[in-house]
Amino acid sequence: VYSHLRSVTSELMVGATVEEGQVIATLGRSRSGVYNLPKTHAHLHFEMALRLSDSFPQWYSRQETSSPNHNGVWNPRNLLAVDFLDLVERRKEGEVDTVQHYFFMEPIAVSLKVQSLNKPDFIRRYPDLIGESPNHGEIYGWQINFNAYGLPSAWRTLTKSEVVTMGPNTTEVVYHDPEELANYPCHELVEANWQGKVVPGPRLHEIVSILFDL
């Protein structure tokens, strides 16, 4: 995606030839309630991202917010960006062969169990991100590995016996790496509850809520 565009000229399409100085689009300012760009900081950037859910507009409509969703499924809250420059450089150095390989090499910041019978459309859209073959029986939940900025880098289906210990809890942090999380503290992926137990933080809670339409 090219983020923060207000509009694109109608003659711009795949295969079109453009010239230096030609106006091809008009810059905009994202105002989603999460990203509010002041006019002096207006900019355009290229971003390679994964879309969390195609049901995002319905999820968003149920949230307590006065900000309209002008971007549909392309709302910033529904996108998780990939470090594209890092991907290109590691491809160039021969450290990774494919995008899938890149995802699986990402350091794990949080591993989370999610108790849900739902199969998110994220899985159908990006099937190569499933780290292990799904169980042939009924799916009772998922264990998902997230990198330090919240990207779900690998999925594994859970059996009934693996979620029964969770009780009524929808989520359970089974692993976290404080050093990895410290690289991106503003993402607030985990926090400690009143008992001192590590639980999903605000952003990770939102990511899971969007993925599973909770």
PDB file of N, CA, C and O in Angstrom, residues 93-126:
ATOM      1  N   GLU A  93      21.271 -10.713   0.869  1.00  0.00           N
ATOM      2  CA  GLU A  93      22.398 -11.377   1.513  1.00  0.00           C
ATOM      3  C   GLU A  93      22.252 -12.897   1.493  1.00  0.00           C
ATOM      4  O   GLU A  93      23.145 -13.617   1.937  1.00  0.00           O
ATOM      5  N   GLY A  94      21.132 -13.407   0.985  1.00  0.00           N
ATOM      6  CA  GLY A  94      20.925 -14.847   0.921  1.00  0.00           C
ATOM      7  C   GLY A  94      20.514 -15.476   2.235  1.00  0.00           C
ATOM      8  O   GLY A  94      20.560 -16.698   2.389  1.00  0.00           O
ATOM      9  N   GLU A  95      20.074 -14.647   3.197  1.00  0.00           N
ATOM     10  CA  GLU A  95      19.683 -15.180   4.498  1.00  0.00           C
ATOM     11  C   GLU A  95      18.294 -15.807   4.452  1.00  0.00           C
ATOM     12  O   GLU A  95      17.988 -16.689   5.263  1.00  0.00           O
ATOM     13  N   VAL A  96      17.438 -15.340   3.557  1.00  0.00           N
ATOM     14  CA  VAL A  96      16.097 -15.905   3.399  1.00  0.00           C
ATOM     15  C   VAL A  96      15.838 -16.140   1.920  1.00  0.00           C
ATOM     16  O   VAL A  96      16.359 -15.430   1.059  1.00  0.00           O
ATOM     17  N   ASP A  97      15.037 -17.162   1.624  1.00  0.00           N
ATOM     18  CA  ASP A  97      14.729 -17.509   0.241  1.00  0.00           C
ATOM     19  C   ASP A  97      13.381 -16.958  -0.213  1.00  0.00           C
ATOM     20  O   ASP A  97      13.223 -16.575  -1.365  1.00  0.00           O
ATOM     21  N   THR A  98      12.414 -16.958   0.699  1.00  0.00           N
ATOM     22  CA  THR A  98      11.056 -16.560   0.354  1.00  0.00           C
ATOM     23  C   THR A  98      10.493 -15.668   1.453  1.00  0.00           C
ATOM     24  O   THR A  98      11.052 -15.560   2.553  1.00  0.00           O
ATOM     25  N   VAL A  99       9.358 -15.043   1.158  1.00  0.00           N
ATOM     26  CA  VAL A  99       8.673 -14.246   2.169  1.00  0.00           C
ATOM     27  C   VAL A  99       8.239 -15.139   3.331  1.00  0.00           C
ATOM     28  O   VAL A  99       8.344 -14.762   4.502  1.00  0.00           O
ATOM     29  N   GLN A 100       7.754 -16.332   3.013  1.00  0.00           N
ATOM     30  CA  GLN A 100       7.359 -17.279   4.060  1.00  0.00           C
ATOM     31  C   GLN A 100       8.538 -17.598   4.972  1.00  0.00           C
ATOM     32  O   GLN A 100       8.404 -17.613   6.208  1.00  0.00           O
ATOM     33  N   HIS A 101       9.710 -17.833   4.383  1.00  0.00           N
ATOM     34  CA  HIS A 101      10.917 -18.111   5.158  1.00  0.00           C
ATOM     35  C   HIS A 101      11.241 -16.939   6.072  1.00  0.00           C
ATOM     36  O   HIS A 101      11.638 -17.123   7.231  1.00  0.00           O
ATOM     37  N   TYR A 102      11.052 -15.731   5.569  1.00  0.00           N
ATOM     38  CA  TYR A 102      11.319 -14.525   6.361  1.00  0.00           C
ATOM     39  C   TYR A 102      10.429 -14.488   7.597  1.00  0.00           C
ATOM     40  O   TYR A 102      10.890 -14.182   8.703  1.00  0.00           O
ATOM     41  N   PHE A 103       9.141 -14.784   7.416  1.00  0.00           N
ATOM     42  CA  PHE A 103       8.225 -14.768   8.544  1.00  0.00           C
ATOM     43  C   PHE A 103       8.632 -15.777   9.611  1.00  0.00           C
ATOM     44  O   PHE A 103       8.624 -15.483  10.806  1.00  0.00           O
ATOM     45  N   PHE A 104       8.989 -16.984   9.186  1.00  0.00           N
ATOM     46  CA  PHE A 104       9.329 -18.018  10.150  1.00  0.00           C
ATOM     47  C   PHE A 104      10.659 -17.760  10.843  1.00  0.00           C
ATOM     48  O   PHE A 104      10.943 -18.339  11.885  1.00  0.00           O
ATOM     49  N   MET A 105      11.501 -16.891  10.269  1.00  0.00           N
ATOM     50  CA  MET A 105      12.771 -16.546  10.902  1.00  0.00           C
ATOM     51  C   MET A 105      12.638 -15.363  11.864  1.00  0.00           C
ATOM     52  O   MET A 105      13.573 -15.052  12.592  1.00  0.00           O
ATOM     53  N   GLU A 106      11.495 -14.707  11.865  1.00  0.00           N
ATOM     54  CA  GLU A 106      11.293 -13.577  12.757  1.00  0.00           C
ATOM     55  C   GLU A 106      11.380 -14.040  14.214  1.00  0.00           C
ATOM     56  O   GLU A 106      10.762 -15.041  14.596  1.00  0.00           O
ATOM     57  N   PRO A 107      12.139 -13.334  15.055  1.00  0.00           N
ATOM     58  CA  PRO A 107      12.201 -13.707  16.476  1.00  0.00           C
ATOM     59  C   PRO A 107      10.814 -13.651  17.113  1.00  0.00           C
ATOM     60  O   PRO A 107      10.023 -12.744  16.836  1.00  0.00           O
ATOM     61  N   ILE A 108      10.522 -14.611  17.967  1.00  0.00           N
ATOM     62  CA  ILE A 108       9.229 -14.657  18.635  1.00  0.00           C
ATOM     63  C   ILE A 108       9.258 -13.738  19.850  1.00  0.00           C
ATOM     64  O   ILE A 108      10.088 -13.904  20.743  1.00  0.00           O
ATOM     65  N   ALA A 109       8.353 -12.770  19.873  1.00  0.00           N
ATOM     66  CA  ALA A 109       8.238 -11.871  21.021  1.00  0.00           C
ATOM     67  C   ALA A 109       7.183 -12.368  21.992  1.00  0.00           C
ATOM     68  O   ALA A 109       7.351 -12.283  23.210  1.00  0.00           O
ATOM     69  N   VAL A 110       6.083 -12.896  21.445  1.00  0.00           N
ATOM     70  CA  VAL A 110       4.986 -13.409  22.268  1.00  0.00           C
ATOM     71  C   VAL A 110       4.399 -14.645  21.588  1.00  0.00           C
ATOM     72  O   VAL A 110       4.210 -14.652  20.367  1.00  0.00           O
ATOM     73  N   SER A 111       4.123 -15.666  22.380  1.00  0.00           N
ATOM     74  CA  SER A 111       3.372 -16.823  21.887  1.00  0.00           C
ATOM     75  C   SER A 111       2.084 -16.880  22.694  1.00  0.00           C
ATOM     76  O   SER A 111       2.108 -16.906  23.930  1.00  0.00           O
ATOM     77  N   LEU A 112       0.981 -16.882  21.987  1.00  0.00           N
ATOM     78  CA  LEU A 112      -0.324 -16.714  22.619  1.00  0.00           C
ATOM     79  C   LEU A 112      -1.268 -17.850  22.248  1.00  0.00           C
ATOM     80  O   LEU A 112      -1.372 -18.227  21.084  1.00  0.00           O
ATOM     81  N   LYS A 113      -1.949 -18.404  23.248  1.00  0.00           N
ATOM     82  CA  LYS A 113      -3.024 -19.356  22.996  1.00  0.00           C
ATOM     83  C   LYS A 113      -4.333 -18.582  22.908  1.00  0.00           C
ATOM     84  O   LYS A 113      -4.599 -17.697  23.728  1.00  0.00           O
ATOM     85  N   VAL A 114      -5.139 -18.908  21.905  1.00  0.00           N
ATOM     86  CA  VAL A 114      -6.452 -18.289  21.737  1.00  0.00           C
ATOM     87  C   VAL A 114      -7.490 -19.397  21.676  1.00  0.00           C
ATOM     88  O   VAL A 114      -7.411 -20.288  20.833  1.00  0.00           O
ATOM     89  N   GLN A 115      -8.438 -19.359  22.586  1.00  0.00           N
ATOM     90  CA  GLN A 115      -9.503 -20.358  22.619  1.00  0.00           C
ATOM     91  C   GLN A 115     -10.649 -19.889  21.737  1.00  0.00           C
ATOM     92  O   GLN A 115     -11.355 -18.939  22.061  1.00  0.00           O
ATOM     93  N   SER A 116     -10.797 -20.534  20.591  1.00  0.00           N
ATOM     94  CA  SER A 116     -11.836 -20.133  19.641  1.00  0.00           C
ATOM     95  C   SER A 116     -12.077 -21.252  18.643  1.00  0.00           C
ATOM     96  O   SER A 116     -11.128 -21.909  18.195  1.00  0.00           O
ATOM     97  N   LEU A 117     -13.340 -21.470  18.298  1.00  0.00           N
ATOM     98  CA  LEU A 117     -13.693 -22.454  17.274  1.00  0.00           C
ATOM     99  C   LEU A 117     -13.625 -21.857  15.881  1.00  0.00           C
ATOM    100  O   LEU A 117     -13.751 -22.570  14.887  1.00  0.00           O
ATOM    101  N   ASN A 118     -13.438 -20.546  15.814  1.00  0.00           N
ATOM    102  CA  ASN A 118     -13.406 -19.852  14.525  1.00  0.00           C
ATOM    103  C   ASN A 118     -12.100 -20.107  13.787  1.00  0.00           C
ATOM    104  O   ASN A 118     -11.044 -20.257  14.401  1.00  0.00           O
ATOM    105  N   LYS A 119     -12.171 -20.153  12.474  1.00  0.00           N
ATOM    106  CA  LYS A 119     -10.988 -20.175  11.633  1.00  0.00           C
ATOM    107  C   LYS A 119     -10.922 -18.819  10.941  1.00  0.00           C
ATOM    108  O   LYS A 119     -11.666 -18.552   9.999  1.00  0.00           O
ATOM    109  N   PRO A 120     -10.044 -17.937  11.400  1.00  0.00           N
ATOM    110  CA  PRO A 120     -10.004 -16.577  10.845  1.00  0.00           C
ATOM    111  C   PRO A 120      -9.751 -16.567   9.345  1.00  0.00           C
ATOM    112  O   PRO A 120      -9.040 -17.415   8.814  1.00  0.00           O
ATOM    113  N   ASP A 121     -10.337 -15.597   8.645  1.00  0.00           N
ATOM    114  CA  ASP A 121     -10.084 -15.488   7.207  1.00  0.00           C
ATOM    115  C   ASP A 121      -8.621 -15.135   6.933  1.00  0.00           C
ATOM    116  O   ASP A 121      -8.141 -15.312   5.827  1.00  0.00           O
ATOM    117  N   PHE A 122      -7.891 -14.671   7.956  1.00  0.00           N
ATOM    118  CA  PHE A 122      -6.450 -14.428   7.842  1.00  0.00           C
ATOM    119  C   PHE A 122      -5.734 -15.704   7.410  1.00  0.00           C
ATOM    120  O   PHE A 122      -4.827 -15.682   6.563  1.00  0.00           O
ATOM    121  N   ILE A 123      -6.152 -16.833   7.969  1.00  0.00           N
ATOM    122  CA  ILE A 123      -5.539 -18.124   7.648  1.00  0.00           C
ATOM    123  C   ILE A 123      -5.835 -18.516   6.202  1.00  0.00           C
ATOM    124  O   ILE A 123      -4.978 -19.040   5.491  1.00  0.00           O
ATOM    125  N   ARG A 124      -7.049 -18.275   5.762  1.00  0.00           N
ATOM    126  CA  ARG A 124      -7.394 -18.618   4.374  1.00  0.00           C
ATOM    127  C   ARG A 124      -6.676 -17.704   3.389  1.00  0.00           C
ATOM    128  O   ARG A 124      -6.354 -18.107   2.273  1.00  0.00           O
ATOM    129  N   ARG A 125      -6.409 -16.467   3.803  1.00  0.00           N
ATOM    130  CA  ARG A 125      -5.737 -15.509   2.933  1.00  0.00           C
ATOM    131  C   ARG A 125      -4.231 -15.748   2.882  1.00  0.00           C
ATOM    132  O   ARG A 125      -3.598 -15.535   1.853  1.00  0.00           O
ATOM    133  N   TYR A 126      -3.661 -16.179   4.002  1.00  0.00           N
ATOM    134  CA  TYR A 126      -2.215 -16.417   4.080  1.00  0.00           C
ATOM    135  C   TYR A 126      -1.934 -17.822   4.611  1.00  0.00           C
ATOM    136  O   TYR A 126      -1.372 -17.993   5.698  1.00  0.00           O
TER     137      TYR A 126
END
